[in-house]
mmCIF file of N, CA and C in Angstrom:
data_model
loop_
_atom_site.group_PDB
_atom_site.id
_atom_site.type_symbol
_atom_site.label_atom_id
_atom_site.label_comp_id
_atom_site.label_asym_id
_atom_site.label_seq_id
_atom_site.Cartn_x
_atom_site.Cartn_y
_atom_site.Cartn_z
ATOM 1 N N UNK A 579 52.121 -102.404 19.758
ATOM 2 C CA UNK A 579 52.140 -102.062 18.353
ATOM 3 C C UNK A 579 53.602 -102.039 17.907
ATOM 4 N N UNK A 580 53.851 -102.622 16.751
ATOM 5 C CA UNK A 580 55.239 -102.636 16.271
ATOM 6 C C UNK A 580 55.622 -101.294 15.652
ATOM 7 N N UNK A 581 56.916 -101.075 15.510
ATOM 8 C CA UNK A 581 57.428 -99.789 15.013
ATOM 9 C C UNK A 581 56.958 -99.480 13.594
ATOM 10 N N UNK A 582 56.842 -100.500 12.780
ATOM 11 C CA UNK A 582 56.407 -100.305 11.403
ATOM 12 C C UNK A 582 54.983 -99.759 11.360
ATOM 13 N N UNK A 583 54.118 -100.359 12.167
ATOM 14 C CA UNK A 583 52.714 -99.915 12.212
ATOM 15 C C UNK A 583 52.627 -98.498 12.768
ATOM 16 N N UNK A 584 53.428 -98.236 13.780
ATOM 17 C CA UNK A 584 53.441 -96.906 14.377
ATOM 18 C C UNK A 584 53.894 -95.864 13.339
ATOM 19 N N UNK A 585 54.899 -96.195 12.557
ATOM 20 C CA UNK A 585 55.378 -95.276 11.511
ATOM 21 C C UNK A 585 54.294 -95.041 10.466
ATOM 22 N N UNK A 586 53.554 -96.084 10.118
ATOM 23 C CA UNK A 586 52.455 -95.949 9.153
ATOM 24 C C UNK A 586 51.390 -95.013 9.700
ATOM 25 N N UNK A 587 51.006 -95.206 10.961
ATOM 26 C CA UNK A 587 50.004 -94.333 11.564
ATOM 27 C C UNK A 587 50.481 -92.889 11.583
ATOM 28 N N UNK A 588 51.749 -92.678 11.859
ATOM 29 C CA UNK A 588 52.295 -91.310 11.872
ATOM 30 C C UNK A 588 52.233 -90.684 10.469
ATOM 31 N N UNK A 589 52.523 -91.484 9.452
ATOM 32 C CA UNK A 589 52.424 -90.984 8.072
ATOM 33 C C UNK A 589 50.987 -90.624 7.737
ATOM 34 N N UNK A 590 50.067 -91.499 8.116
ATOM 35 C CA UNK A 590 48.657 -91.227 7.863
ATOM 36 C C UNK A 590 48.222 -89.949 8.582
ATOM 37 N N UNK A 591 48.617 -89.812 9.834
ATOM 38 C CA UNK A 591 48.250 -88.638 10.613
ATOM 39 C C UNK A 591 48.787 -87.363 9.965
ATOM 40 N N UNK A 592 50.037 -87.389 9.573
ATOM 41 C CA UNK A 592 50.644 -86.221 8.936
ATOM 42 C C UNK A 592 49.907 -85.860 7.645
ATOM 43 N N UNK A 593 49.589 -86.856 6.826
ATOM 44 C CA UNK A 593 48.891 -86.610 5.559
ATOM 45 C C UNK A 593 47.495 -86.040 5.804
ATOM 46 N N UNK A 594 46.791 -86.550 6.793
ATOM 47 C CA UNK A 594 45.440 -86.060 7.085
ATOM 48 C C UNK A 594 45.474 -84.626 7.600
ATOM 49 N N UNK A 595 46.436 -84.316 8.450
ATOM 50 C CA UNK A 595 46.536 -82.950 8.967
ATOM 51 C C UNK A 595 46.929 -81.972 7.862
ATOM 52 N N UNK A 596 47.779 -82.413 6.953
ATOM 53 C CA UNK A 596 48.144 -81.558 5.822
ATOM 54 C C UNK A 596 46.935 -81.313 4.921
ATOM 55 N N UNK A 597 46.176 -82.375 4.636
ATOM 56 C CA UNK A 597 44.975 -82.220 3.805
ATOM 57 C C UNK A 597 43.965 -81.304 4.497
ATOM 58 N N UNK A 598 43.794 -81.481 5.796
ATOM 59 C CA UNK A 598 42.870 -80.623 6.538
ATOM 60 C C UNK A 598 43.288 -79.161 6.429
ATOM 61 N N UNK A 599 44.578 -78.898 6.551
ATOM 62 C CA UNK A 599 45.074 -77.524 6.439
ATOM 63 C C UNK A 599 44.780 -76.956 5.059
ATOM 64 N N UNK A 600 44.960 -77.783 4.029
ATOM 65 C CA UNK A 600 44.681 -77.326 2.665
ATOM 66 C C UNK A 600 43.208 -76.971 2.498
ATOM 67 N N UNK A 601 42.331 -77.829 3.011
ATOM 68 C CA UNK A 601 40.900 -77.572 2.865
ATOM 69 C C UNK A 601 40.464 -76.365 3.672
ATOM 70 N N UNK A 602 41.042 -76.186 4.853
ATOM 71 C CA UNK A 602 40.733 -75.002 5.654
ATOM 72 C C UNK A 602 41.138 -73.739 4.891
ATOM 73 N N UNK A 603 42.298 -73.803 4.288
ATOM 74 C CA UNK A 603 42.794 -72.685 3.482
ATOM 75 C C UNK A 603 41.859 -72.393 2.314
ATOM 76 N N UNK A 604 41.458 -73.429 1.592
ATOM 77 C CA UNK A 604 40.574 -73.245 0.442
ATOM 78 C C UNK A 604 39.238 -72.652 0.890
ATOM 79 N N UNK A 605 38.723 -73.111 2.036
ATOM 80 C CA UNK A 605 37.463 -72.570 2.556
ATOM 81 C C UNK A 605 37.602 -71.093 2.875
ATOM 82 N N UNK A 606 38.744 -70.701 3.418
ATOM 83 C CA UNK A 606 38.963 -69.301 3.783
ATOM 84 C C UNK A 606 39.123 -68.410 2.558
ATOM 85 N N UNK A 607 39.745 -68.940 1.522
ATOM 86 C CA UNK A 607 39.997 -68.141 0.312
ATOM 87 C C UNK A 607 38.764 -68.072 -0.578
ATOM 88 N N UNK A 608 37.994 -69.141 -0.621
ATOM 89 C CA UNK A 608 36.820 -69.214 -1.501
ATOM 90 C C UNK A 608 35.787 -68.161 -1.113
ATOM 91 N N UNK A 609 35.355 -67.394 -2.080
ATOM 92 C CA UNK A 609 34.392 -66.323 -1.822
ATOM 93 C C UNK A 609 32.944 -66.777 -1.943
ATOM 94 N N UNK A 610 32.708 -67.860 -2.660
ATOM 95 C CA UNK A 610 31.351 -68.390 -2.795
ATOM 96 C C UNK A 610 31.051 -69.224 -1.541
ATOM 97 N N UNK A 611 30.005 -68.846 -0.828
ATOM 98 C CA UNK A 611 29.673 -69.500 0.429
ATOM 99 C C UNK A 611 29.390 -70.989 0.305
ATOM 100 N N UNK A 612 28.703 -71.391 -0.755
ATOM 101 C CA UNK A 612 28.382 -72.804 -0.937
ATOM 102 C C UNK A 612 29.642 -73.622 -1.206
ATOM 103 N N UNK A 613 30.507 -73.098 -2.050
ATOM 104 C CA UNK A 613 31.767 -73.796 -2.343
ATOM 105 C C UNK A 613 32.657 -73.833 -1.098
ATOM 106 N N UNK A 614 32.667 -72.757 -0.348
ATOM 107 C CA UNK A 614 33.454 -72.714 0.890
ATOM 108 C C UNK A 614 32.961 -73.788 1.861
ATOM 109 N N UNK A 615 31.648 -73.974 1.913
ATOM 110 C CA UNK A 615 31.072 -74.993 2.802
ATOM 111 C C UNK A 615 31.562 -76.392 2.425
ATOM 112 N N UNK A 616 31.702 -76.670 1.156
ATOM 113 C CA UNK A 616 32.206 -77.981 0.726
ATOM 114 C C UNK A 616 33.635 -78.171 1.225
ATOM 115 N N UNK A 617 34.459 -77.143 1.082
ATOM 116 C CA UNK A 617 35.824 -77.241 1.594
ATOM 117 C C UNK A 617 35.830 -77.429 3.109
ATOM 118 N N UNK A 618 34.906 -76.785 3.809
ATOM 119 C CA UNK A 618 34.811 -76.951 5.260
ATOM 120 C C UNK A 618 34.420 -78.388 5.616
ATOM 121 N N UNK A 619 33.516 -78.961 4.844
ATOM 122 C CA UNK A 619 33.121 -80.356 5.086
ATOM 123 C C UNK A 619 34.296 -81.298 4.839
ATOM 124 N N UNK A 620 35.083 -81.007 3.820
ATOM 125 C CA UNK A 620 36.279 -81.813 3.566
ATOM 126 C C UNK A 620 37.268 -81.665 4.719
ATOM 127 N N UNK A 621 37.424 -80.462 5.226
ATOM 128 C CA UNK A 621 38.279 -80.231 6.395
ATOM 129 C C UNK A 621 37.820 -81.103 7.564
ATOM 130 N N UNK A 622 36.527 -81.069 7.864
ATOM 131 C CA UNK A 622 35.986 -81.856 8.976
ATOM 132 C C UNK A 622 36.261 -83.345 8.800
ATOM 133 N N UNK A 623 36.088 -83.829 7.583
ATOM 134 C CA UNK A 623 36.318 -85.251 7.315
ATOM 135 C C UNK A 623 37.786 -85.619 7.541
ATOM 136 N N UNK A 624 38.692 -84.783 7.077
ATOM 137 C CA UNK A 624 40.116 -85.076 7.255
ATOM 138 C C UNK A 624 40.499 -85.034 8.733
ATOM 139 N N UNK A 625 39.888 -84.167 9.493
ATOM 140 C CA UNK A 625 40.174 -84.114 10.931
ATOM 141 C C UNK A 625 39.635 -85.366 11.636
ATOM 142 N N UNK A 626 38.497 -85.891 11.171
ATOM 143 C CA UNK A 626 37.997 -87.155 11.736
ATOM 144 C C UNK A 626 38.992 -88.275 11.456
ATOM 145 N N UNK A 627 39.523 -88.292 10.238
ATOM 146 C CA UNK A 627 40.518 -89.305 9.893
ATOM 147 C C UNK A 627 41.759 -89.145 10.773
ATOM 148 N N UNK A 628 42.219 -87.920 10.910
ATOM 149 C CA UNK A 628 43.396 -87.657 11.742
ATOM 150 C C UNK A 628 43.156 -88.134 13.174
ATOM 151 N N UNK A 629 41.944 -87.961 13.666
ATOM 152 C CA UNK A 629 41.623 -88.385 15.030
ATOM 153 C C UNK A 629 41.799 -89.891 15.207
ATOM 154 N N UNK A 630 41.408 -90.664 14.201
ATOM 155 C CA UNK A 630 41.580 -92.112 14.320
ATOM 156 C C UNK A 630 43.059 -92.462 14.469
ATOM 157 N N UNK A 631 43.894 -91.864 13.628
ATOM 158 C CA UNK A 631 45.320 -92.198 13.689
ATOM 159 C C UNK A 631 45.945 -91.691 14.985
ATOM 160 N N UNK A 632 45.491 -90.560 15.458
ATOM 161 C CA UNK A 632 45.997 -90.050 16.736
ATOM 162 C C UNK A 632 45.653 -91.013 17.873
ATOM 163 N N UNK A 633 44.420 -91.499 17.883
ATOM 164 C CA UNK A 633 44.017 -92.446 18.921
ATOM 165 C C UNK A 633 44.869 -93.709 18.878
ATOM 166 N N UNK A 634 45.149 -94.197 17.688
ATOM 167 C CA UNK A 634 45.984 -95.400 17.553
ATOM 168 C C UNK A 634 47.410 -95.146 18.046
ATOM 169 N N UNK A 635 47.823 -93.889 18.021
ATOM 170 C CA UNK A 635 49.150 -93.514 18.503
ATOM 171 C C UNK A 635 49.105 -93.053 19.963
ATOM 172 N N UNK A 636 47.973 -93.306 20.625
ATOM 173 C CA UNK A 636 47.770 -92.899 22.019
ATOM 174 C C UNK A 636 47.932 -91.399 22.219
ATOM 175 N N UNK A 637 47.461 -90.648 21.247
ATOM 176 C CA UNK A 637 47.459 -89.191 21.330
ATOM 177 C C UNK A 637 46.033 -88.720 21.568
ATOM 178 N N UNK A 638 45.890 -87.575 22.188
ATOM 179 C CA UNK A 638 44.587 -86.987 22.429
ATOM 180 C C UNK A 638 44.142 -86.256 21.158
ATOM 181 N N UNK A 639 43.110 -86.765 20.464
ATOM 182 C CA UNK A 639 42.664 -86.127 19.215
ATOM 183 C C UNK A 639 42.248 -84.669 19.387
ATOM 184 N N UNK A 640 41.817 -84.285 20.580
ATOM 185 C CA UNK A 640 41.379 -82.904 20.791
ATOM 186 C C UNK A 640 42.548 -81.918 20.720
ATOM 187 N N UNK A 641 43.765 -82.426 20.761
ATOM 188 C CA UNK A 641 44.937 -81.544 20.684
ATOM 189 C C UNK A 641 45.434 -81.356 19.255
ATOM 190 N N UNK A 642 44.827 -82.054 18.305
ATOM 191 C CA UNK A 642 45.290 -81.975 16.919
ATOM 192 C C UNK A 642 44.966 -80.616 16.312
ATOM 193 N N UNK A 643 45.909 -80.098 15.601
ATOM 194 C CA UNK A 643 45.724 -78.837 14.896
ATOM 195 C C UNK A 643 46.495 -78.910 13.591
ATOM 196 N N UNK A 644 45.804 -78.706 12.466
ATOM 197 C CA UNK A 644 46.518 -78.705 11.186
ATOM 198 C C UNK A 644 47.523 -77.555 11.158
ATOM 199 N N UNK A 645 48.653 -77.820 10.590
ATOM 200 C CA UNK A 645 49.678 -76.792 10.504
ATOM 201 C C UNK A 645 49.301 -75.737 9.477
ATOM 202 N N UNK A 646 49.607 -74.511 9.787
ATOM 203 C CA UNK A 646 49.333 -73.447 8.824
ATOM 204 C C UNK A 646 50.631 -72.942 8.205
ATOM 205 N N UNK A 647 51.707 -73.631 8.518
ATOM 206 C CA UNK A 647 53.017 -73.233 7.998
ATOM 207 C C UNK A 647 53.438 -74.176 6.878
ATOM 208 N N UNK A 648 54.519 -73.866 6.273
ATOM 209 C CA UNK A 648 55.074 -74.738 5.248
ATOM 210 C C UNK A 648 54.996 -74.131 3.867
ATOM 211 N N UNK A 649 55.997 -74.440 3.097
ATOM 212 C CA UNK A 649 56.102 -73.908 1.747
ATOM 213 C C UNK A 649 54.943 -74.357 0.860
ATOM 214 N N UNK A 650 54.595 -75.619 0.955
ATOM 215 C CA UNK A 650 53.509 -76.145 0.119
ATOM 216 C C UNK A 650 52.194 -75.413 0.392
ATOM 217 N N UNK A 651 51.884 -75.227 1.646
ATOM 218 C CA UNK A 651 50.643 -74.544 2.000
ATOM 219 C C UNK A 651 50.673 -73.084 1.543
ATOM 220 N N UNK A 652 51.809 -72.433 1.686
ATOM 221 C CA UNK A 652 51.915 -71.040 1.224
ATOM 222 C C UNK A 652 51.735 -70.964 -0.290
ATOM 223 N N UNK A 653 52.283 -71.940 -1.014
ATOM 224 C CA UNK A 653 52.128 -71.959 -2.474
ATOM 225 C C UNK A 653 50.658 -72.162 -2.853
ATOM 226 N N UNK A 654 49.964 -73.054 -2.166
ATOM 227 C CA UNK A 654 48.543 -73.269 -2.434
ATOM 228 C C UNK A 654 47.745 -72.001 -2.137
ATOM 229 N N UNK A 655 48.060 -71.347 -1.023
ATOM 230 C CA UNK A 655 47.356 -70.117 -0.646
ATOM 231 C C UNK A 655 47.519 -69.064 -1.742
ATOM 232 N N UNK A 656 48.753 -68.881 -2.196
ATOM 233 C CA UNK A 656 49.031 -67.902 -3.240
ATOM 234 C C UNK A 656 48.299 -68.269 -4.530
ATOM 235 N N UNK A 657 48.385 -69.540 -4.923
ATOM 236 C CA UNK A 657 47.700 -69.995 -6.133
ATOM 237 C C UNK A 657 46.200 -69.797 -6.056
ATOM 238 N N UNK A 658 45.612 -70.117 -4.903
ATOM 239 C CA UNK A 658 44.161 -69.965 -4.737
ATOM 240 C C UNK A 658 43.754 -68.496 -4.791
ATOM 241 N N UNK A 659 44.556 -67.640 -4.211
ATOM 242 C CA UNK A 659 44.229 -66.207 -4.228
ATOM 243 C C UNK A 659 44.384 -65.610 -5.617
ATOM 244 N N UNK A 660 45.423 -66.031 -6.324
ATOM 245 C CA UNK A 660 45.680 -65.483 -7.658
ATOM 246 C C UNK A 660 44.749 -66.041 -8.722
ATOM 247 N N UNK A 661 44.518 -67.356 -8.670
ATOM 248 C CA UNK A 661 43.815 -68.030 -9.758
ATOM 249 C C UNK A 661 42.448 -68.585 -9.379
ATOM 250 N N UNK A 662 42.133 -68.582 -8.097
ATOM 251 C CA UNK A 662 40.873 -69.144 -7.632
ATOM 252 C C UNK A 662 41.034 -70.588 -7.197
ATOM 253 N N UNK A 663 40.138 -71.026 -6.343
ATOM 254 C CA UNK A 663 40.239 -72.385 -5.804
ATOM 255 C C UNK A 663 40.017 -73.448 -6.875
ATOM 256 N N UNK A 664 39.189 -73.149 -7.880
ATOM 257 C CA UNK A 664 38.917 -74.143 -8.928
ATOM 258 C C UNK A 664 40.198 -74.567 -9.638
ATOM 259 N N UNK A 665 41.138 -73.656 -9.783
ATOM 260 C CA UNK A 665 42.408 -73.974 -10.452
ATOM 261 C C UNK A 665 43.323 -74.811 -9.567
ATOM 262 N N UNK A 666 43.094 -74.803 -8.269
ATOM 263 C CA UNK A 666 43.927 -75.570 -7.342
ATOM 264 C C UNK A 666 43.392 -76.984 -7.126
ATOM 265 N N UNK A 667 42.147 -77.191 -7.492
ATOM 266 C CA UNK A 667 41.499 -78.477 -7.236
ATOM 267 C C UNK A 667 42.245 -79.668 -7.844
ATOM 268 N N UNK A 668 42.760 -79.604 -9.081
ATOM 269 C CA UNK A 668 43.472 -80.773 -9.597
ATOM 270 C C UNK A 668 44.647 -81.215 -8.705
ATOM 271 N N UNK A 669 45.292 -80.269 -8.071
ATOM 272 C CA UNK A 669 46.372 -80.620 -7.141
ATOM 273 C C UNK A 669 45.819 -81.320 -5.904
ATOM 274 N N UNK A 670 44.677 -80.876 -5.440
ATOM 275 C CA UNK A 670 44.043 -81.512 -4.289
ATOM 276 C C UNK A 670 43.561 -82.920 -4.639
ATOM 277 N N UNK A 671 43.075 -83.091 -5.853
ATOM 278 C CA UNK A 671 42.627 -84.422 -6.301
ATOM 279 C C UNK A 671 43.804 -85.400 -6.287
ATOM 280 N N UNK A 672 44.972 -84.927 -6.704
ATOM 281 C CA UNK A 672 46.162 -85.799 -6.665
ATOM 282 C C UNK A 672 46.470 -86.250 -5.247
ATOM 283 N N UNK A 673 46.316 -85.352 -4.303
ATOM 284 C CA UNK A 673 46.527 -85.718 -2.901
ATOM 285 C C UNK A 673 45.541 -86.769 -2.438
ATOM 286 N N UNK A 674 44.291 -86.622 -2.828
ATOM 287 C CA UNK A 674 43.283 -87.620 -2.481
ATOM 288 C C UNK A 674 43.610 -88.967 -3.120
ATOM 289 N N UNK A 675 44.127 -88.950 -4.353
ATOM 290 C CA UNK A 675 44.481 -90.198 -5.037
ATOM 291 C C UNK A 675 45.570 -90.945 -4.277
ATOM 292 N N UNK A 676 46.526 -90.227 -3.736
ATOM 293 C CA UNK A 676 47.580 -90.865 -2.933
ATOM 294 C C UNK A 676 46.987 -91.505 -1.683
ATOM 295 N N UNK A 677 46.062 -90.796 -1.037
ATOM 296 C CA UNK A 677 45.416 -91.345 0.155
ATOM 297 C C UNK A 677 44.595 -92.580 -0.190
ATOM 298 N N UNK A 678 43.882 -92.534 -1.301
ATOM 299 C CA UNK A 678 43.076 -93.683 -1.719
ATOM 300 C C UNK A 678 43.961 -94.908 -1.902
ATOM 301 N N UNK A 679 45.074 -94.734 -2.586
ATOM 302 C CA UNK A 679 45.979 -95.867 -2.836
ATOM 303 C C UNK A 679 46.522 -96.427 -1.536
ATOM 304 N N UNK A 680 46.949 -95.572 -0.642
ATOM 305 C CA UNK A 680 47.508 -96.045 0.632
ATOM 306 C C UNK A 680 46.447 -96.745 1.466
ATOM 307 N N UNK A 681 45.280 -96.157 1.563
ATOM 308 C CA UNK A 681 44.230 -96.723 2.398
ATOM 309 C C UNK A 681 43.636 -97.999 1.809
ATOM 310 N N UNK A 682 43.529 -98.071 0.517
ATOM 311 C CA UNK A 682 42.969 -99.276 -0.115
ATOM 312 C C UNK A 682 43.846 -100.490 0.132
ATOM 313 N N UNK A 683 45.134 -100.264 0.308
ATOM 314 C CA UNK A 683 46.071 -101.366 0.531
ATOM 315 C C UNK A 683 46.184 -101.754 2.004
ATOM 316 N N UNK A 684 45.555 -101.020 2.884
ATOM 317 C CA UNK A 684 45.682 -101.252 4.326
ATOM 318 C C UNK A 684 44.337 -101.694 4.893
ATOM 319 N N UNK A 685 44.240 -102.937 5.384
ATOM 320 C CA UNK A 685 42.961 -103.425 5.908
ATOM 321 C C UNK A 685 42.376 -102.546 7.019
ATOM 322 N N UNK A 686 43.217 -101.861 7.773
ATOM 323 C CA UNK A 686 42.729 -101.004 8.850
ATOM 324 C C UNK A 686 42.161 -99.682 8.345
ATOM 325 N N UNK A 687 42.374 -99.390 7.077
ATOM 326 C CA UNK A 687 41.993 -98.074 6.566
ATOM 327 C C UNK A 687 41.083 -98.141 5.344
ATOM 328 N N UNK A 688 40.649 -99.306 4.978
ATOM 329 C CA UNK A 688 39.850 -99.418 3.748
ATOM 330 C C UNK A 688 38.571 -98.596 3.792
ATOM 331 N N UNK A 689 37.992 -98.440 4.966
ATOM 332 C CA UNK A 689 36.784 -97.609 5.048
ATOM 333 C C UNK A 689 37.099 -96.155 4.696
ATOM 334 N N UNK A 690 38.308 -95.712 4.985
ATOM 335 C CA UNK A 690 38.703 -94.360 4.607
ATOM 336 C C UNK A 690 38.921 -94.239 3.103
ATOM 337 N N UNK A 691 39.333 -95.313 2.453
ATOM 338 C CA UNK A 691 39.523 -95.274 0.998
ATOM 339 C C UNK A 691 38.204 -94.926 0.315
ATOM 340 N N UNK A 692 37.119 -95.480 0.820
ATOM 341 C CA UNK A 692 35.794 -95.188 0.268
ATOM 342 C C UNK A 692 35.473 -93.710 0.435
ATOM 343 N N UNK A 693 35.735 -93.181 1.614
ATOM 344 C CA UNK A 693 35.437 -91.767 1.866
ATOM 345 C C UNK A 693 36.358 -90.853 1.049
ATOM 346 N N UNK A 694 37.620 -91.238 0.906
ATOM 347 C CA UNK A 694 38.548 -90.428 0.111
ATOM 348 C C UNK A 694 38.116 -90.399 -1.361
ATOM 349 N N UNK A 695 37.550 -91.484 -1.859
ATOM 350 C CA UNK A 695 37.018 -91.482 -3.228
ATOM 351 C C UNK A 695 35.887 -90.472 -3.354
ATOM 352 N N UNK A 696 35.053 -90.403 -2.326
ATOM 353 C CA UNK A 696 33.959 -89.429 -2.319
ATOM 354 C C UNK A 696 34.526 -88.005 -2.308
ATOM 355 N N UNK A 697 35.597 -87.805 -1.569
ATOM 356 C CA UNK A 697 36.254 -86.486 -1.553
ATOM 357 C C UNK A 697 36.765 -86.127 -2.943
ATOM 358 N N UNK A 698 37.385 -87.088 -3.612
ATOM 359 C CA UNK A 698 37.916 -86.826 -4.958
ATOM 360 C C UNK A 698 36.786 -86.468 -5.921
ATOM 361 N N UNK A 699 35.641 -87.158 -5.812
ATOM 362 C CA UNK A 699 34.496 -86.822 -6.663
ATOM 363 C C UNK A 699 33.988 -85.411 -6.359
ATOM 364 N N UNK A 700 33.938 -85.064 -5.088
ATOM 365 C CA UNK A 700 33.496 -83.724 -4.700
ATOM 366 C C UNK A 700 34.437 -82.674 -5.276
ATOM 367 N N UNK A 701 35.715 -82.931 -5.195
ATOM 368 C CA UNK A 701 36.695 -81.983 -5.731
ATOM 369 C C UNK A 701 36.569 -81.846 -7.245
ATOM 370 N N UNK A 702 36.399 -82.967 -7.922
ATOM 371 C CA UNK A 702 36.237 -82.884 -9.379
ATOM 372 C C UNK A 702 35.009 -82.053 -9.734
ATOM 373 N N UNK A 703 33.959 -82.149 -8.919
ATOM 374 C CA UNK A 703 32.771 -81.338 -9.137
ATOM 375 C C UNK A 703 33.045 -79.858 -8.942
ATOM 376 N N UNK A 704 33.999 -79.533 -8.094
ATOM 377 C CA UNK A 704 34.354 -78.140 -7.844
ATOM 378 C C UNK A 704 35.343 -77.581 -8.864
ATOM 379 N N UNK A 705 36.006 -78.447 -9.583
ATOM 380 C CA UNK A 705 37.083 -77.987 -10.467
ATOM 381 C C UNK A 705 36.584 -77.075 -11.575
ATOM 382 N N UNK A 706 35.361 -77.238 -11.999
ATOM 383 C CA UNK A 706 34.823 -76.387 -13.052
ATOM 384 C C UNK A 706 34.188 -75.120 -12.519
ATOM 385 N N UNK A 707 34.285 -74.930 -11.213
ATOM 386 C CA UNK A 707 33.718 -73.728 -10.621
ATOM 387 C C UNK A 707 32.282 -73.908 -10.161
ATOM 388 N N UNK A 708 31.735 -75.118 -10.354
ATOM 389 C CA UNK A 708 30.345 -75.361 -9.980
ATOM 390 C C UNK A 708 30.195 -75.906 -8.583
ATOM 391 N N UNK A 709 28.998 -76.399 -8.296
ATOM 392 C CA UNK A 709 28.688 -76.923 -6.973
ATOM 393 C C UNK A 709 28.418 -78.416 -6.998
ATOM 394 N N UNK A 710 28.799 -79.097 -8.066
ATOM 395 C CA UNK A 710 28.537 -80.532 -8.138
ATOM 396 C C UNK A 710 29.203 -81.277 -6.992
ATOM 397 N N UNK A 711 30.180 -80.683 -6.380
ATOM 398 C CA UNK A 711 30.872 -81.315 -5.252
ATOM 399 C C UNK A 711 29.974 -81.543 -4.065
ATOM 400 N N UNK A 712 28.961 -80.710 -3.891
ATOM 401 C CA UNK A 712 28.061 -80.844 -2.769
ATOM 402 C C UNK A 712 27.318 -82.171 -2.823
ATOM 403 N N UNK A 713 26.824 -82.538 -4.002
ATOM 404 C CA UNK A 713 26.131 -83.813 -4.146
ATOM 405 C C UNK A 713 27.080 -84.981 -3.927
ATOM 406 N N UNK A 714 28.324 -84.865 -4.412
ATOM 407 C CA UNK A 714 29.289 -85.942 -4.261
ATOM 408 C C UNK A 714 29.662 -86.154 -2.799
ATOM 409 N N UNK A 715 29.714 -85.105 -2.008
ATOM 410 C CA UNK A 715 30.053 -85.239 -0.590
ATOM 411 C C UNK A 715 28.976 -86.008 0.152
ATOM 412 N N UNK A 716 27.767 -85.899 -0.297
ATOM 413 C CA UNK A 716 26.665 -86.518 0.425
ATOM 414 C C UNK A 716 26.245 -87.861 -0.155
ATOM 415 N N UNK A 717 26.894 -88.266 -1.253
ATOM 416 C CA UNK A 717 26.537 -89.537 -1.904
ATOM 417 C C UNK A 717 27.103 -90.713 -1.145
#
């Protein structure tokens, strides 16, 4: 594998682990069990994505752990606690949009672009405080 491809996989892995950490955080902060479950499903999906990139980098996917540190994650945690997860969703949608753009342009990742679009729809369903995200996750 050339260095450029390896760097791309590392970027993808980092982005997936960061997204997984965000979703884990949202699931923990969310008080509504159904909404929390949607965030947990998003977490699981991002970890599956991270596993693919780890395998391509000859890493053991079972050793992957989303980071719980970092200024961005602390800011999201504070925002979710103060304002609720629904208010944080537009920021999460932006993250999904970046992933969609990157994956859509990469032949090795186009299948993930489809799934990331589903994640964005699920998040938009959650932004109003409802459960429309559940249907979008399963569509």
